[in-house]
PDB file of C-alpha atoms in Angstrom:
ATOM      1  CA  LEU A   1       9.982  -0.347  -6.146  1.00  0.00           C
ATOM      2  CA  ALA A   2       8.049   0.023  -2.901  1.00  0.00           C
ATOM      3  CA  VAL A   3      10.249  -2.547  -1.169  1.00  0.00           C
ATOM      4  CA  GLU A   4      13.431  -0.860  -2.391  1.00  0.00           C
ATOM      5  CA  LYS A   5      12.131   2.523  -1.230  1.00  0.00           C
ATOM      6  CA  ALA A   6      11.254   1.061   2.188  1.00  0.00           C
ATOM      7  CA  ILE A   7      14.707  -0.437   2.615  1.00  0.00           C
ATOM      8  CA  ARG A   8      16.331   2.867   1.687  1.00  0.00           C
ATOM      9  CA  GLN A   9      14.074   4.733   4.135  1.00  0.00           C
ATOM     10  CA  ASP A  10      15.048   2.262   6.865  1.00  0.00           C
ATOM     11  CA  GLU A  11      18.742   2.704   6.043  1.00  0.00           C
ATOM     12  CA  ALA A  12      18.244   6.475   6.362  1.00  0.00           C
ATOM     13  CA  GLY A  13      16.859   5.967   9.874  1.00  0.00           C
ATOM     14  CA  TYR A  14      13.178   6.431   9.045  1.00  0.00           C
ATOM     15  CA  LYS A  15      10.615   4.351  10.917  1.00  0.00           C
ATOM     16  CA  THR A  16       8.857   2.875   7.880  1.00  0.00           C
ATOM     17  CA  LEU A  17       5.442   1.375   7.178  1.00  0.00           C
ATOM     18  CA  ILE A  18       4.315  -0.327   3.972  1.00  0.00           C
ATOM     19  CA  LEU A  19       0.561  -0.633   3.413  1.00  0.00           C
ATOM     20  CA  CYS A  20      -1.362  -2.447   0.697  1.00  0.00           C
ATOM     21  CA  ARG A  21      -4.856  -3.879   0.326  1.00  0.00           C
ATOM     22  CA  ASN A  22      -4.026  -7.534  -0.272  1.00  0.00           C
ATOM     23  CA  PRO A  23      -2.833  -9.632   2.723  1.00  0.00           C
ATOM     24  CA  ARG A  24      -1.007 -12.011   0.393  1.00  0.00           C
ATOM     25  CA  LEU A  25       0.953  -9.106  -1.061  1.00  0.00           C
ATOM     26  CA  ALA A  26       1.691  -7.879   2.476  1.00  0.00           C
ATOM     27  CA  LEU A  27       3.066 -11.322   3.370  1.00  0.00           C
ATOM     28  CA  PHE A  28       5.220 -11.350   0.228  1.00  0.00           C
ATOM     29  CA  ILE A  29       6.583  -7.881   1.038  1.00  0.00           C
ATOM     30  CA  ARG A  30       7.296  -8.904   4.651  1.00  0.00           C
ATOM     31  CA  ARG A  31       9.398 -11.769   3.314  1.00  0.00           C
ATOM     32  CA  LEU A  32      11.301  -9.409   1.010  1.00  0.00           C
ATOM     33  CA  THR A  33      12.032  -6.994   3.875  1.00  0.00           C
ATOM     34  CA  GLU A  34      13.126  -9.594   6.439  1.00  0.00           C
ATOM     35  CA  GLY A  35      16.147  -8.276   8.286  1.00  0.00           C
ATOM     36  CA  TRP A  36      15.047  -4.668   7.831  1.00  0.00           C
ATOM     37  CA  ASP A  37      13.079  -2.612  10.331  1.00  0.00           C
ATOM     38  CA  VAL A  38      10.091  -2.187   8.029  1.00  0.00           C
ATOM     39  CA  ASN A  39       6.524  -2.844   9.169  1.00  0.00           C
ATOM     40  CA  THR A  40       4.196  -4.201   6.487  1.00  0.00           C
ATOM     41  CA  PHE A  41       0.449  -4.728   6.725  1.00  0.00           C
ATOM     42  CA  ASP A  42      -2.558  -5.088   4.565  1.00  0.00           C
ATOM     43  CA  PHE A  43      -4.820  -2.167   5.415  1.00  0.00           C
ATOM     44  CA  CYS A  44      -7.537  -4.215   7.171  1.00  0.00           C
ATOM     45  CA  ALA A  45      -4.972  -5.965   9.390  1.00  0.00           C
ATOM     46  CA  TRP A  46      -3.356  -2.615  10.233  1.00  0.00           C
ATOM     47  CA  VAL A  47      -6.718  -1.142  11.255  1.00  0.00           C
ATOM     48  CA  ALA A  48      -7.375  -4.226  13.406  1.00  0.00           C
ATOM     49  CA  ARG A  49      -3.911  -3.864  14.987  1.00  0.00           C
ATOM     50  CA  ILE A  50      -4.550  -0.210  15.844  1.00  0.00           C
ATOM     51  CA  ASN A  51      -7.937  -1.166  17.304  1.00  0.00           C
ATOM     52  CA  ARG A  52      -6.425  -4.180  19.082  1.00  0.00           C
ATOM     53  CA  LYS A  53      -8.802  -6.594  17.350  1.00  0.00           C
ATOM     54  CA  GLU A  54      -8.271 -10.057  15.922  1.00  0.00           C
ATOM     55  CA  THR A  55      -7.516  -9.960  12.201  1.00  0.00           C
ATOM     56  CA  GLN A  56      -9.293 -11.981   9.553  1.00  0.00           C
ATOM     57  CA  GLN A  57      -7.533 -15.050   8.297  1.00  0.00           C
ATOM     58  CA  GLU A  58      -5.672 -14.599   5.047  1.00  0.00           C
ATOM     59  CA  ALA A  59      -7.428 -17.582   3.451  1.00  0.00           C
ATOM     60  CA  LYS A  60     -10.808 -15.859   3.829  1.00  0.00           C
ATOM     61  CA  TRP A  61      -9.707 -12.580   2.229  1.00  0.00           C
ATOM     62  CA  THR A  62     -11.441 -11.146  -0.812  1.00  0.00           C
ATOM     63  CA  GLN A  63     -10.732  -7.952  -2.704  1.00  0.00           C
ATOM     64  CA  TYR A  64     -13.986  -6.587  -1.286  1.00  0.00           C
ATOM     65  CA  ALA A  65     -12.784  -6.730   2.340  1.00  0.00           C
ATOM     66  CA  THR A  66     -12.728  -3.263   3.890  1.00  0.00           C
ATOM     67  CA  PRO A  67     -12.845  -1.903   7.413  1.00  0.00           C
ATOM     68  CA  THR A  68     -16.211  -0.505   8.439  1.00  0.00           C
ATOM     69  CA  GLU A  69     -16.683   3.226   8.933  1.00  0.00           C
ATOM     70  CA  ASP A  70     -16.853   2.628  12.701  1.00  0.00           C
ATOM     71  CA  GLU A  71     -13.560   0.677  12.620  1.00  0.00           C
ATOM     72  CA  LEU A  72     -11.895   3.502  10.680  1.00  0.00           C
ATOM     73  CA  LEU A  73     -13.178   6.152  13.093  1.00  0.00           C
ATOM     74  CA  LEU A  74     -12.024   4.095  16.082  1.00  0.00           C
ATOM     75  CA  ALA A  75      -8.592   3.651  14.475  1.00  0.00           C
ATOM     76  CA  LEU A  76      -8.312   7.412  13.894  1.00  0.00           C
ATOM     77  CA  GLU A  77      -9.119   7.914  17.560  1.00  0.00           C
ATOM     78  CA  ASN A  78      -6.705   5.180  18.700  1.00  0.00           C
ATOM     79  CA  ILE A  79      -3.737   5.901  16.442  1.00  0.00           C
ATOM     80  CA  PRO A  80      -2.079   8.569  18.659  1.00  0.00           C
ATOM     81  CA  LYS A  81      -1.739   6.086  21.525  1.00  0.00           C
ATOM     82  CA  SER A  82      -1.150   2.956  19.405  1.00  0.00           C
ATOM     83  CA  GLY A  83       2.567   3.361  18.692  1.00  0.00           C
ATOM     84  CA  GLU A  84       1.721   3.361  14.985  1.00  0.00           C
ATOM     85  CA  ASP A  85       3.548   6.612  14.231  1.00  0.00           C
ATOM     86  CA  TYR A  86       5.964   6.578  11.319  1.00  0.00           C
ATOM     87  CA  ASP A  87       8.479   8.761   9.519  1.00  0.00           C
ATOM     88  CA  ALA A  88       7.655   7.157   6.175  1.00  0.00           C
ATOM     89  CA  VAL A  89       4.504   5.511   4.881  1.00  0.00           C
ATOM     90  CA  ILE A  90       4.700   3.668   1.581  1.00  0.00           C
ATOM     91  CA  VAL A  91       1.478   2.533  -0.085  1.00  0.00           C
ATOM     92  CA  ASP A  92       1.911  -0.175  -2.688  1.00  0.00           C
ATOM     93  CA  GLU A  93      -0.850  -0.901  -5.204  1.00  0.00           C
ATOM     94  CA  ALA A  94      -2.449   2.387  -4.098  1.00  0.00           C
ATOM     95  CA  GLN A  95      -5.027   2.177  -6.882  1.00  0.00           C
ATOM     96  CA  ASP A  96      -6.781  -0.275  -4.538  1.00  0.00           C
ATOM     97  CA  PHE A  97      -6.958   2.147  -1.602  1.00  0.00           C
ATOM     98  CA  GLU A  98     -10.350   3.567  -0.737  1.00  0.00           C
ATOM     99  CA  GLU A  99     -10.615   7.356  -0.413  1.00  0.00           C
ATOM    100  CA  ASP A 100     -11.396   7.286   3.321  1.00  0.00           C
ATOM    101  CA  TRP A 101      -8.327   5.153   4.089  1.00  0.00           C
ATOM    102  CA  TRP A 102      -5.939   8.014   3.365  1.00  0.00           C
ATOM    103  CA  ALA A 103      -6.873   9.884   6.553  1.00  0.00           C
ATOM    104  CA  LEU A 104      -5.519   7.026   8.646  1.00  0.00           C
ATOM    105  CA  ALA A 105      -2.351   6.685   6.551  1.00  0.00           C
ATOM    106  CA  ASN A 106      -1.749  10.414   7.007  1.00  0.00           C
ATOM    107  CA  ALA A 107      -2.496  10.176  10.733  1.00  0.00           C
ATOM    108  CA  ALA A 108       0.383   7.687  11.057  1.00  0.00           C
ATOM    109  CA  LEU A 109       2.693  10.519   9.924  1.00  0.00           C
ATOM    110  CA  GLU A 110       1.248  13.283  12.130  1.00  0.00           C
ATOM    111  CA  GLU A 111       3.754  12.993  14.978  1.00  0.00           C
ATOM    112  CA  ASN A 112       6.640  13.438  12.529  1.00  0.00           C
ATOM    113  CA  ILE A 113       4.841  15.699  10.064  1.00  0.00           C
ATOM    114  CA  ASP A 114       7.753  18.118   9.490  1.00  0.00           C
ATOM    115  CA  SER A 115      10.023  15.407   8.094  1.00  0.00           C
ATOM    116  CA  ALA A 116       7.518  12.670   7.190  1.00  0.00           C
ATOM    117  CA  VAL A 117       7.296  11.210   3.707  1.00  0.00           C
ATOM    118  CA  LEU A 118       4.468   9.466   1.878  1.00  0.00           C
ATOM    119  CA  TYR A 119       5.216   7.381  -1.196  1.00  0.00           C
ATOM    120  CA  ILE A 120       2.365   6.140  -3.363  1.00  0.00           C
ATOM    121  CA  PHE A 121       2.907   3.423  -5.967  1.00  0.00           C
ATOM    122  CA  TYR A 122      -0.022   2.721  -8.264  1.00  0.00           C
ATOM    123  CA  ASP A 123      -1.172   1.580 -11.678  1.00  0.00           C
ATOM    124  CA  GLU A 124      -4.752   2.536 -12.444  1.00  0.00           C
ATOM    125  CA  HIS A 125      -4.940  -0.358 -14.934  1.00  0.00           C
ATOM    126  CA  GLN A 126      -4.575  -2.922 -12.130  1.00  0.00           C
ATOM    127  CA  MET A 127      -7.509  -2.043  -9.836  1.00  0.00           C
ATOM    128  CA  LEU A 128      -8.993  -4.944  -7.894  1.00  0.00           C
ATOM    129  CA  VAL A 129     -12.301  -3.138  -7.379  1.00  0.00           C
ATOM    130  CA  PRO A 130     -13.202  -0.338  -9.805  1.00  0.00           C
ATOM    131  CA  HIS A 131     -13.650   3.018  -8.070  1.00  0.00           C
ATOM    132  CA  GLU A 132     -12.670   6.646  -8.512  1.00  0.00           C
ATOM    133  CA  LEU A 133      -8.995   7.160  -7.757  1.00  0.00           C
ATOM    134  CA  THR A 134      -8.198   9.796  -5.171  1.00  0.00           C
ATOM    135  CA  TYR A 135      -4.913  10.512  -3.482  1.00  0.00           C
ATOM    136  CA  PRO A 136      -4.206  12.745  -0.460  1.00  0.00           C
ATOM    137  CA  VAL A 137      -1.586  14.886  -2.186  1.00  0.00           C
ATOM    138  CA  ASP A 138      -0.740  16.326  -5.563  1.00  0.00           C
ATOM    139  CA  LEU A 139       1.384  13.581  -7.019  1.00  0.00           C
ATOM    140  CA  ALA A 140       4.805  14.025  -8.506  1.00  0.00           C
ATOM    141  CA  GLU A 141       4.280  11.277 -11.043  1.00  0.00           C
ATOM    142  CA  HIS A 142       7.052   9.164 -12.488  1.00  0.00           C
ATOM    143  CA  THR A 143       5.869   6.929 -15.309  1.00  0.00           C
ATOM    144  CA  LEU A 144       7.860   3.770 -15.899  1.00  0.00           C
ATOM    145  CA  GLN A 145       9.114   3.631 -19.464  1.00  0.00           C
ATOM    146  CA  GLN A 146      10.091  -0.023 -19.384  1.00  0.00           C
ATOM    147  CA  ASN A 147       8.164  -3.081 -18.223  1.00  0.00           C
ATOM    148  CA  ILE A 148      10.552  -5.040 -16.010  1.00  0.00           C
ATOM    149  CA  ARG A 149       7.896  -7.006 -14.137  1.00  0.00           C
ATOM    150  CA  ASN A 150       6.157  -9.289 -16.632  1.00  0.00           C
ATOM    151  CA  SER A 151       7.840 -12.057 -18.565  1.00  0.00           C
ATOM    152  CA  GLY A 152       7.662 -12.136 -22.352  1.00  0.00           C
ATOM    153  CA  LYS A 153       4.544 -14.241 -22.999  1.00  0.00           C
ATOM    154  CA  VAL A 154       2.554 -12.551 -20.218  1.00  0.00           C
ATOM    155  CA  PHE A 155       3.540  -9.135 -21.557  1.00  0.00           C
ATOM    156  CA  GLU A 156       2.667 -10.037 -25.148  1.00  0.00           C
ATOM    157  CA  PHE A 157      -0.793 -11.231 -24.077  1.00  0.00           C
ATOM    158  CA  VAL A 158      -1.540  -8.172 -21.926  1.00  0.00           C
ATOM    159  CA  ALA A 159      -0.187  -5.754 -24.548  1.00  0.00           C
ATOM    160  CA  LYS A 160      -2.980  -6.874 -26.887  1.00  0.00           C
ATOM    161  CA  PHE A 161      -5.463  -5.300 -24.473  1.00  0.00           C
ATOM    162  CA  HIS A 162      -3.428  -2.219 -23.659  1.00  0.00           C
ATOM    163  CA  PRO A 163      -1.326  -1.101 -26.635  1.00  0.00           C
ATOM    164  CA  GLN A 164       0.319   1.736 -24.667  1.00  0.00           C
ATOM    165  CA  SER A 165       2.075  -0.733 -22.369  1.00  0.00           C
ATOM    166  CA  PRO A 166       5.782  -0.002 -21.884  1.00  0.00           C
ATOM    167  CA  ALA A 167       8.215  -2.101 -23.881  1.00  0.00           C
ATOM    168  CA  PRO A 168       9.523  -5.236 -22.116  1.00  0.00           C
ATOM    169  CA  ASN A 169      13.047  -5.161 -20.748  1.00  0.00           C
TER     170      ASN A 169
END
């Protein structure tokens, strides 16, 4: 859904950024959006880009990787002159975003604040690192009524642990 939304935002003329926590997911999304003017980064790599620092290698990534408080503060200071201003920011797997990351995501929209859009895709049952979920806005939630992501056997196994799972497609 995040990729489809990003493509539609690009088609509408919006400068679009997709953020996620996992660099492998970011790479997968970049492949899906090839040919579109959509920038995709894992959050740590995006912070490093804003701060003009070398990024960690994908092979060394763990779900516990986070920018330091100093790196976040430097990125907030650097973002106005970094060229990292967007009309649309899409956060995929937002349940994995730390509370203090939202300030930087919002700062990427500041220059275009009157028309900017923020889309947040999340599933609180898929957190990589358990923490309290916080989002920067009151969400207009849209719950999926059908599971179109998991194949039959995977769904049947997972449904045993979460009986409220949507029915498979």
